[in-house]
Amino acid sequence: MAKEEQPEEEEVIEKLVEKITGLAAAIGKLPSLSPSPEVNALFTELVMTCIPPSSVDVEQLGAEAQDMRGRLIRLCADAEGHLEAHYSDVLAAHDNPLDHLALFPYFNNYIQLAQLEYALLARHLPAAPPPSRLAFLGSGPLPLSSLVLAARHLPAASFHNYDICADANRRASRLVRADRDLSARMAFHTSDVAHVTTDLAAYDVVFLAALVGMAAEEKARMVEHLGKHMAPGAALVVRSAHGARGFLYPVVDPEEIRRGGFDVLAVHHPEGEVINSVIIARKPPVAAPALEGGDAHAHGHGAVVSRPCQRCEMEARAHQKMEDMSAMEKLPSS
């Protein structure tokens, strides 16, 4: 039966690639990727085409399709940058921009993604106290991940947002200016992350945005750099993509994370509105001598996050209901 179904599956994949190729060509002809009815319509159709579960392995496509995919990911990155800059400016026009985050059309996606990532961290690295310092690499002009995590999940933590673009950081910093709490807990650094070294050792958790290092070689070098400079026991959260969603964002091979010096604890491929896959990893902690009458981990980074709230756990279970039946989450072999 499987052999009879294979040609049909191949035909479905061929039609999928053909449709995405046509959309990529249309997007490539646009005079501008700034938000407009035409831009919005094409990218909405592209996303809706790529979101449904698919057996396509984008890494195994032919050379022509691979070239198209590389160009399309770069176009998506450019369009995402324009979209975020536009809405960052829209939000900054309000007295308190944080009261109007729902104006961003994909804000709910970020809420769900933040809940998922926090719950996955708590599941695979359950300990207390919660992290006090986090870094988000590739935060952009609209750092919604940091804002949602800081406001909803980690109300006492500081967030250090890194972006190579000074204008992106200028836009982002305006969003927290009217909020005394978040403005005190949010820092923005204009830097190429490849040049950040000693500061990385100060963070309990580091998030690597999907579009930091778009080529596989760049991503591998970035992960290796993080492996050298992050603190032992610190957690790394890497955003990836799976199936046809790999036409929108780069796919990260968990083996590259391991080669970079990390233990891969989980690989989760959501379905539904959350597009990015999530890889949870940890830099192996340094073995500490047992303290007489105390805790050997008292001074380490091994304690990452406290248990999530009930709502967060319910959200994680909703995202992982398919995993429980069909092994959506792939744990590394022992």
Short mmCIF file of C-alpha atoms in Angstrom, two decimals:
data_model
loop_
_atom_site.label_atom_id
_atom_site.label_comp_id
_atom_site.label_asym_id
_atom_site.label_seq_id
_atom_site.Cartn_x
_atom_site.Cartn_y
_atom_site.Cartn_z
CA MET A 1 0.00 0.00 0.00
CA ALA A 2 2.81 2.39 0.87
CA LYS A 3 4.40 1.90 -2.54
CA GLU A 4 1.09 2.65 -4.27
CA GLU A 5 0.70 5.88 -2.30
CA GLN A 6 4.23 7.14 -2.95
CA PRO A 7 3.66 8.41 -6.54
CA GLU A 8 0.56 10.26 -5.32
CA GLU A 9 2.57 11.83 -2.51
CA GLU A 10 5.29 12.86 -4.95
CA GLU A 11 2.68 14.47 -7.18
CA VAL A 12 1.32 16.45 -4.23
CA ILE A 13 4.83 17.69 -3.42
CA GLU A 14 5.49 18.61 -7.05
CA LYS A 15 2.29 20.66 -7.18
CA LEU A 16 3.17 22.32 -3.87
CA VAL A 17 6.64 23.31 -5.09
CA GLU A 18 5.16 24.51 -8.38
CA LYS A 19 2.67 26.75 -6.58
CA ILE A 20 5.31 28.15 -4.23
CA THR A 21 7.63 28.77 -7.17
CA GLY A 22 4.90 30.81 -8.85
CA LEU A 23 4.29 32.83 -5.71
CA ALA A 24 8.02 33.41 -5.27
CA ALA A 25 8.23 34.72 -8.84
CA ALA A 26 5.30 37.07 -8.25
CA ILE A 27 6.78 38.33 -4.99
CA GLY A 28 10.15 38.85 -6.67
CA LYS A 29 8.54 41.17 -9.22
CA LEU A 30 7.01 43.46 -6.62
CA PRO A 31 8.44 47.00 -6.77
CA SER A 32 8.48 47.17 -2.97
CA LEU A 33 8.03 44.77 -0.06
CA SER A 34 6.58 47.45 2.22
CA PRO A 35 3.06 46.63 3.45
CA SER A 36 0.44 47.17 0.75
CA PRO A 37 -2.68 45.31 -0.40
CA GLU A 38 -0.73 43.48 -3.12
CA VAL A 39 2.19 42.57 -0.84
CA ASN A 40 -0.14 41.47 1.94
CA ALA A 41 -2.24 39.33 -0.41
CA LEU A 42 0.76 37.50 -1.89
CA PHE A 43 2.40 36.77 1.44
CA THR A 44 -0.89 35.69 2.98
CA GLU A 45 -1.35 33.20 0.12
CA LEU A 46 2.24 32.02 0.55
CA VAL A 47 1.85 31.46 4.29
CA MET A 48 -1.47 29.68 3.86
CA THR A 49 0.15 27.42 1.26
CA CYS A 50 3.08 26.54 3.52
CA ILE A 51 1.30 26.10 6.87
CA PRO A 52 -0.57 22.79 6.32
CA PRO A 53 1.37 19.65 7.34
CA SER A 54 3.48 18.38 4.45
CA SER A 55 5.90 15.51 3.94
CA VAL A 56 8.16 17.65 1.77
CA ASP A 57 11.81 17.69 2.84
CA VAL A 58 13.04 21.05 1.59
CA GLU A 59 16.65 20.03 2.14
CA GLN A 60 16.28 17.26 -0.45
CA LEU A 61 14.86 19.38 -3.28
CA GLY A 62 16.73 19.78 -6.55
CA ALA A 63 19.17 22.60 -7.20
CA GLU A 64 16.64 24.83 -8.99
CA ALA A 65 14.09 24.51 -6.20
CA GLN A 66 16.80 25.09 -3.60
CA ASP A 67 17.83 28.32 -5.33
CA MET A 68 14.20 29.44 -5.41
CA ARG A 69 13.80 28.59 -1.73
CA GLY A 70 16.90 30.58 -0.77
CA ARG A 71 15.67 33.63 -2.66
CA LEU A 72 12.20 33.28 -1.17
CA ILE A 73 13.47 33.11 2.41
CA ARG A 74 15.45 36.30 1.82
CA LEU A 75 12.34 37.97 0.36
CA CYS A 76 10.33 36.84 3.38
CA ALA A 77 12.99 38.24 5.70
CA ASP A 78 12.94 41.59 3.90
CA ALA A 79 9.15 41.73 3.93
CA GLU A 80 9.04 40.81 7.62
CA GLY A 81 11.50 43.61 8.36
CA HIS A 82 9.34 46.14 6.49
CA LEU A 83 6.18 44.89 8.22
CA GLU A 84 7.70 45.10 11.70
CA ALA A 85 9.20 48.55 11.06
CA HIS A 86 5.82 49.80 9.82
CA TYR A 87 3.92 48.56 12.85
CA SER A 88 6.63 49.69 15.22
CA ASP A 89 6.09 53.21 13.88
CA VAL A 90 2.30 52.81 14.17
CA LEU A 91 2.61 51.70 17.78
CA ALA A 92 5.13 54.41 18.66
CA ALA A 93 2.56 57.06 17.73
CA HIS A 94 0.50 56.08 20.80
CA ASP A 95 1.19 57.45 24.27
CA ASN A 96 1.72 53.92 25.59
CA PRO A 97 2.61 51.66 22.65
CA LEU A 98 2.40 48.50 24.75
CA ASP A 99 -1.34 49.01 25.22
CA HIS A 100 -1.83 48.61 21.46
CA LEU A 101 0.31 45.59 20.53
CA ALA A 102 -2.78 43.80 19.22
CA LEU A 103 -2.71 46.18 16.25
CA PHE A 104 0.04 43.99 14.83
CA PRO A 105 -1.82 41.42 12.71
CA TYR A 106 0.24 38.45 13.93
CA PHE A 107 0.39 39.39 17.61
CA ASN A 108 -1.55 36.29 18.65
CA ASN A 109 1.07 34.11 16.97
CA TYR A 110 3.74 35.65 19.19
CA ILE A 111 1.62 35.08 22.29
CA GLN A 112 1.27 31.41 21.40
CA LEU A 113 4.94 31.03 20.48
CA ALA A 114 6.11 32.63 23.73
CA GLN A 115 3.79 30.38 25.75
CA LEU A 116 5.07 27.34 23.90
CA GLU A 117 8.75 28.20 24.32
CA TYR A 118 8.37 29.03 27.99
CA ALA A 119 6.47 25.82 28.69
CA LEU A 120 9.03 23.73 26.77
CA LEU A 121 11.84 25.29 28.77
CA ALA A 122 10.01 24.54 31.99
CA ARG A 123 9.33 20.97 30.93
CA HIS A 124 12.89 20.11 29.94
CA LEU A 125 14.79 22.30 32.38
CA PRO A 126 12.50 22.42 35.42
CA ALA A 127 14.12 24.16 38.35
CA ALA A 128 14.01 27.31 40.41
CA PRO A 129 14.70 30.18 40.56
CA PRO A 130 13.57 31.46 37.14
CA PRO A 131 16.17 33.06 34.87
CA SER A 132 17.15 36.60 35.70
CA ARG A 133 18.93 37.55 32.46
CA LEU A 134 17.90 36.56 28.95
CA ALA A 135 19.21 37.51 25.53
CA PHE A 136 17.29 37.62 22.27
CA LEU A 137 19.54 37.60 19.21
CA GLY A 138 17.94 39.21 16.17
CA SER A 139 15.22 41.16 18.00
CA GLY A 140 14.35 43.59 15.18
CA PRO A 141 12.27 46.79 15.31
CA LEU A 142 9.28 45.05 16.94
CA PRO A 143 10.66 42.73 19.67
CA LEU A 144 7.37 41.02 20.46
CA SER A 145 8.94 37.82 21.76
CA SER A 146 10.86 39.70 24.44
CA LEU A 147 7.88 41.91 25.27
CA VAL A 148 5.48 38.98 25.67
CA LEU A 149 7.91 36.86 27.67
CA ALA A 150 8.79 39.78 29.94
CA ALA A 151 5.20 40.85 30.56
CA ARG A 152 3.46 37.48 30.78
CA HIS A 153 5.99 34.87 31.87
CA LEU A 154 9.13 36.36 33.41
CA PRO A 155 8.09 39.54 35.24
CA ALA A 156 11.35 39.91 37.15
CA ALA A 157 13.85 39.12 34.40
CA SER A 158 15.92 41.49 32.31
CA PHE A 159 15.97 41.09 28.54
CA HIS A 160 18.92 42.06 26.37
CA ASN A 161 17.93 42.48 22.74
CA TYR A 162 20.61 42.31 20.07
CA ASP A 163 20.26 43.50 16.49
CA ILE A 164 22.84 44.46 13.92
CA CYS A 165 20.67 47.40 12.78
CA ALA A 166 20.81 50.59 14.86
CA ASP A 167 17.56 51.85 13.34
CA ALA A 168 15.78 48.65 14.39
CA ASN A 169 16.95 49.16 17.98
CA ARG A 170 15.93 52.82 17.89
CA ARG A 171 12.42 51.82 16.84
CA ALA A 172 12.24 49.00 19.38
CA SER A 173 13.37 51.13 22.31
CA ARG A 174 10.55 53.64 21.67
CA LEU A 175 7.98 50.95 22.42
CA VAL A 176 8.91 50.62 26.09
CA ARG A 177 9.58 54.27 26.87
CA ALA A 178 6.23 54.83 28.60
CA ASP A 179 6.36 51.66 30.70
CA ARG A 180 8.53 52.20 33.76
CA ASP A 181 8.88 48.50 34.50
CA LEU A 182 9.73 47.22 31.03
CA SER A 183 11.93 50.19 30.16
CA ALA A 184 14.04 49.28 33.19
CA ARG A 185 14.22 45.61 32.23
CA MET A 186 14.78 45.96 28.47
CA ALA A 187 18.17 46.74 26.97
CA PHE A 188 18.96 47.14 23.28
CA HIS A 189 22.40 46.46 21.83
CA THR A 190 23.48 47.28 18.29
CA SER A 191 26.01 44.60 17.47
CA ASP A 192 26.86 41.74 15.17
CA VAL A 193 26.33 38.77 17.47
CA ALA A 194 29.42 37.14 16.01
CA HIS A 195 31.40 39.87 17.81
CA VAL A 196 29.64 39.42 21.17
CA THR A 197 31.76 37.18 23.40
CA THR A 198 32.11 37.70 27.15
CA ASP A 199 28.63 39.21 27.51
CA LEU A 200 27.06 35.94 26.38
CA ALA A 201 28.27 34.23 29.55
CA ALA A 202 25.96 36.46 31.62
CA TYR A 203 22.70 35.01 30.26
CA ASP A 204 20.68 32.12 31.64
CA VAL A 205 18.74 31.71 28.38
CA VAL A 206 19.64 32.80 24.85
CA PHE A 207 17.04 32.91 22.06
CA LEU A 208 18.29 32.67 18.49
CA ALA A 209 15.82 34.19 16.02
CA ALA A 210 14.94 32.19 12.92
CA LEU A 211 16.44 34.72 10.51
CA VAL A 212 19.82 35.12 12.23
CA GLY A 213 22.11 33.18 9.92
CA MET A 214 19.84 32.34 7.00
CA ALA A 215 22.26 29.96 5.27
CA ALA A 216 23.02 26.65 6.97
CA GLU A 217 26.74 27.48 7.17
CA GLU A 218 26.02 30.84 8.80
CA LYS A 219 23.70 29.24 11.33
CA ALA A 220 26.28 26.57 12.15
CA ARG A 221 28.95 29.22 12.75
CA MET A 222 26.57 31.18 14.95
CA VAL A 223 25.70 28.13 17.06
CA GLU A 224 29.39 27.24 17.39
CA HIS A 225 30.09 30.81 18.54
CA LEU A 226 27.34 30.56 21.15
CA GLY A 227 28.68 27.21 22.28
CA LYS A 228 32.07 28.75 22.95
CA HIS A 229 30.87 31.80 24.86
CA MET A 230 27.60 30.96 26.64
CA ALA A 231 27.74 29.92 30.28
CA PRO A 232 27.81 26.21 31.17
CA GLY A 233 24.28 25.09 31.99
CA ALA A 234 22.65 27.98 30.11
CA ALA A 235 19.75 27.21 27.78
CA LEU A 236 19.61 27.91 24.05
CA VAL A 237 16.28 28.27 22.23
CA VAL A 238 16.60 28.02 18.45
CA ARG A 239 13.77 28.71 16.04
CA SER A 240 13.62 26.52 12.98
CA ALA A 241 11.03 25.28 10.46
CA HIS A 242 9.59 21.96 9.33
CA GLY A 243 7.91 20.66 6.19
CA ALA A 244 6.71 23.30 3.75
CA ARG A 245 7.31 25.96 6.39
CA GLY A 246 10.94 25.57 5.39
CA PHE A 247 10.11 27.77 2.39
CA LEU A 248 9.47 30.62 4.83
CA TYR A 249 12.29 30.17 7.34
CA PRO A 250 15.62 28.32 7.47
CA VAL A 251 15.62 24.73 8.69
CA VAL A 252 18.07 24.04 11.53
CA ASP A 253 19.48 20.54 11.82
CA PRO A 254 19.59 19.48 15.50
CA GLU A 255 22.91 17.80 14.75
CA GLU A 256 24.38 21.23 14.07
CA ILE A 257 23.28 22.28 17.56
CA ARG A 258 25.02 19.23 19.04
CA ARG A 259 28.16 19.89 17.02
CA GLY A 260 28.10 23.45 18.39
CA GLY A 261 28.59 22.10 21.90
CA PHE A 262 25.01 21.72 23.18
CA ASP A 263 22.82 18.91 24.44
CA VAL A 264 19.61 18.91 22.38
CA LEU A 265 16.74 18.29 24.77
CA ALA A 266 13.73 18.66 22.49
CA VAL A 267 12.67 19.40 18.92
CA HIS A 268 9.07 20.52 18.63
CA HIS A 269 7.14 21.05 15.38
CA PRO A 270 3.87 22.90 16.09
CA GLU A 271 0.80 22.80 13.91
CA GLY A 272 -1.61 25.65 13.46
CA GLU A 273 -0.79 29.35 13.66
CA VAL A 274 2.67 29.00 15.18
CA ILE A 275 4.95 28.62 12.17
CA ASN A 276 8.37 28.17 13.75
CA SER A 277 9.66 24.90 15.11
CA VAL A 278 11.44 25.17 18.45
CA ILE A 279 14.68 23.48 19.48
CA ILE A 280 15.51 23.47 23.20
CA ALA A 281 19.18 22.90 23.99
CA ARG A 282 21.55 23.37 26.87
CA LYS A 283 25.27 23.89 27.16
CA PRO A 284 26.46 21.06 29.43
CA PRO A 285 26.96 22.29 32.98
CA VAL A 286 30.35 22.08 34.64
CA ALA A 287 30.35 19.40 37.30
CA ALA A 288 30.51 21.08 40.70
CA PRO A 289 31.89 19.46 43.84
CA ALA A 290 29.25 18.61 46.42
CA LEU A 291 28.91 21.31 49.05
CA GLU A 292 28.89 20.12 52.62
CA GLY A 293 25.26 20.27 53.74
CA GLY A 294 24.35 22.26 50.64
CA ASP A 295 23.38 22.12 47.01
CA ALA A 296 26.07 21.42 44.42
CA HIS A 297 24.19 23.61 41.90
CA ALA A 298 23.72 26.61 44.14
CA HIS A 299 25.98 28.82 42.05
CA GLY A 300 25.46 27.36 38.57
CA HIS A 301 23.26 28.19 35.61
CA GLY A 302 21.62 24.77 35.65
CA ALA A 303 18.44 26.11 37.27
CA VAL A 304 16.65 27.66 34.37
CA VAL A 305 12.94 28.22 34.85
CA SER A 306 10.26 27.60 37.40
CA ARG A 307 7.18 25.59 36.53
CA PRO A 308 4.86 27.52 34.22
CA CYS A 309 1.46 28.71 35.25
CA GLN A 310 -1.54 26.45 34.63
CA ARG A 311 -2.56 28.43 31.56
CA CYS A 312 0.92 28.01 30.05
CA GLU A 313 0.88 24.28 30.68
CA MET A 314 -2.55 24.02 29.05
CA GLU A 315 -1.20 25.94 26.05
CA ALA A 316 1.78 23.64 25.78
CA ARG A 317 -0.43 20.57 26.00
CA ALA A 318 -2.61 21.97 23.23
CA HIS A 319 0.43 22.44 21.03
CA GLN A 320 1.71 18.97 21.85
CA LYS A 321 -1.47 16.90 21.63
CA MET A 322 -0.31 15.49 18.31
CA GLU A 323 3.15 14.88 19.71
CA ASP A 324 1.78 12.54 22.36
CA MET A 325 0.22 10.37 19.67
CA SER A 326 2.73 10.60 16.83
CA ALA A 327 6.04 11.67 18.37
CA MET A 328 5.99 15.24 17.10
CA GLU A 329 8.61 16.07 19.69
CA LYS A 330 11.82 14.19 18.98
CA LEU A 331 14.09 13.69 21.94
CA PRO A 332 17.75 12.86 21.29
CA SER A 333 18.70 9.23 21.58
CA SER A 334 20.55 8.29 24.72
#
